[in-house]
Coordinates of C-alpha atoms in Angstrom, one line a residue:
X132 CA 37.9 6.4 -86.2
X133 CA 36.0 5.1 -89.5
X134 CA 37.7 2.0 -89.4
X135 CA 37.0 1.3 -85.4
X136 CA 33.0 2.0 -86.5
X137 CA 32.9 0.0 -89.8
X138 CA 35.2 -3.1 -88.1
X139 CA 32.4 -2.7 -85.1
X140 CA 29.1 -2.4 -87.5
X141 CA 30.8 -5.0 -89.7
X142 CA 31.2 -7.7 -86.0
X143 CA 27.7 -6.7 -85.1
X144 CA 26.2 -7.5 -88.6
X145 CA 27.6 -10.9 -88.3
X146 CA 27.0 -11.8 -84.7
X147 CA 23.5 -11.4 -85.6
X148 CA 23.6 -13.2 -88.8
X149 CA 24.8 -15.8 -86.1
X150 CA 21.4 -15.0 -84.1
X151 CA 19.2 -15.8 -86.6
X152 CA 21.0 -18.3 -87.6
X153 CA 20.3 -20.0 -84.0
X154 CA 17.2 -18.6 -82.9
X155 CA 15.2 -20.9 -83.9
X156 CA 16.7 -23.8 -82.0
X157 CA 17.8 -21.5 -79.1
X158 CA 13.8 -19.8 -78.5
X159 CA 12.6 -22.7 -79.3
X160 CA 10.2 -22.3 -82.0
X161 CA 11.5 -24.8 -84.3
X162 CA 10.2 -28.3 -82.7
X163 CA 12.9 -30.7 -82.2
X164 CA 12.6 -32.9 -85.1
X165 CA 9.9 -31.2 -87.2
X166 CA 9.7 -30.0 -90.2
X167 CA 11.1 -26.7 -90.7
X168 CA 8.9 -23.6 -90.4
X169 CA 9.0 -20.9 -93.0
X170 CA 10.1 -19.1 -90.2
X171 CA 12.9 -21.2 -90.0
X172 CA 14.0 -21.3 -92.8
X173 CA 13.7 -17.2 -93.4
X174 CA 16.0 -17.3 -90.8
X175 CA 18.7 -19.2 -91.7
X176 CA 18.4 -17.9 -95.3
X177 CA 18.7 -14.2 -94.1
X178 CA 21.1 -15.1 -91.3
X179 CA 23.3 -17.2 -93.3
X180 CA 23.4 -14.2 -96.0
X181 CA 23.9 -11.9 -93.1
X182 CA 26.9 -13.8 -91.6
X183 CA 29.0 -15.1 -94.4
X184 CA 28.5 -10.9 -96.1
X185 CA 29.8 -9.7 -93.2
X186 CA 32.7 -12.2 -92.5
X187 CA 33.7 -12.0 -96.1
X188 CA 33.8 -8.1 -95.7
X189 CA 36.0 -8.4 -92.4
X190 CA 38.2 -10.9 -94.0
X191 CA 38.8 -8.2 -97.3
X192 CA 39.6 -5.6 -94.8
X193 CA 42.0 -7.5 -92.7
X194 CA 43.9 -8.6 -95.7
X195 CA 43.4 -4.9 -97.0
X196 CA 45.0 -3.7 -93.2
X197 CA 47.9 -6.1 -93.3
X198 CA 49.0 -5.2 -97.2
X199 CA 48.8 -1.6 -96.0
X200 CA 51.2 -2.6 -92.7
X201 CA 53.3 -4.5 -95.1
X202 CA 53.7 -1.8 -97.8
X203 CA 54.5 0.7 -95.1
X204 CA 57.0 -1.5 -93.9
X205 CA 55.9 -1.5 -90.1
X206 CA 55.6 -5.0 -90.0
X207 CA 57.3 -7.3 -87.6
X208 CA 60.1 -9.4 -88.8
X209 CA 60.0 -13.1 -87.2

């Protein structure tokens, strides 16, 4: 049941790291062209940050889940 809620906080976290990443362009607050607001680029600072944390986190415990399924042996054989 921990794993279910971290895996789900973890996809949360970075499907809004992916927000902020495209808020701006998406709300429309960032003019087309234009120089970037600070808000703009606080966004896509924090985002970004927010995102790639988060995927790197759900890629360390996917490889942590399949070396567990491996070691137990409950692996598939192709």
């Amino acid at each position: 049941m921990k794993a279910k809620a971290g895996v789900s906080a973890l996809v949360l976290l970075f499907l809004g790291g992916l927000w902020l990443v495209a808020a701006p362009f998406a709300v429309g607050y960032q003019p087309r062209g234009g120089a970037y607001a600070d808000a703009t680029i606080n966004d896509l600072w924090v985002g970004g940050g927010l995102a790639g944390l988060s995927f790197v986190a759900l890629v360390i415990y996917a490889a942590d889940a399949l070396r567990e399924l491996a070691r137990r042996g409950k692996h598939a054989d192709a």
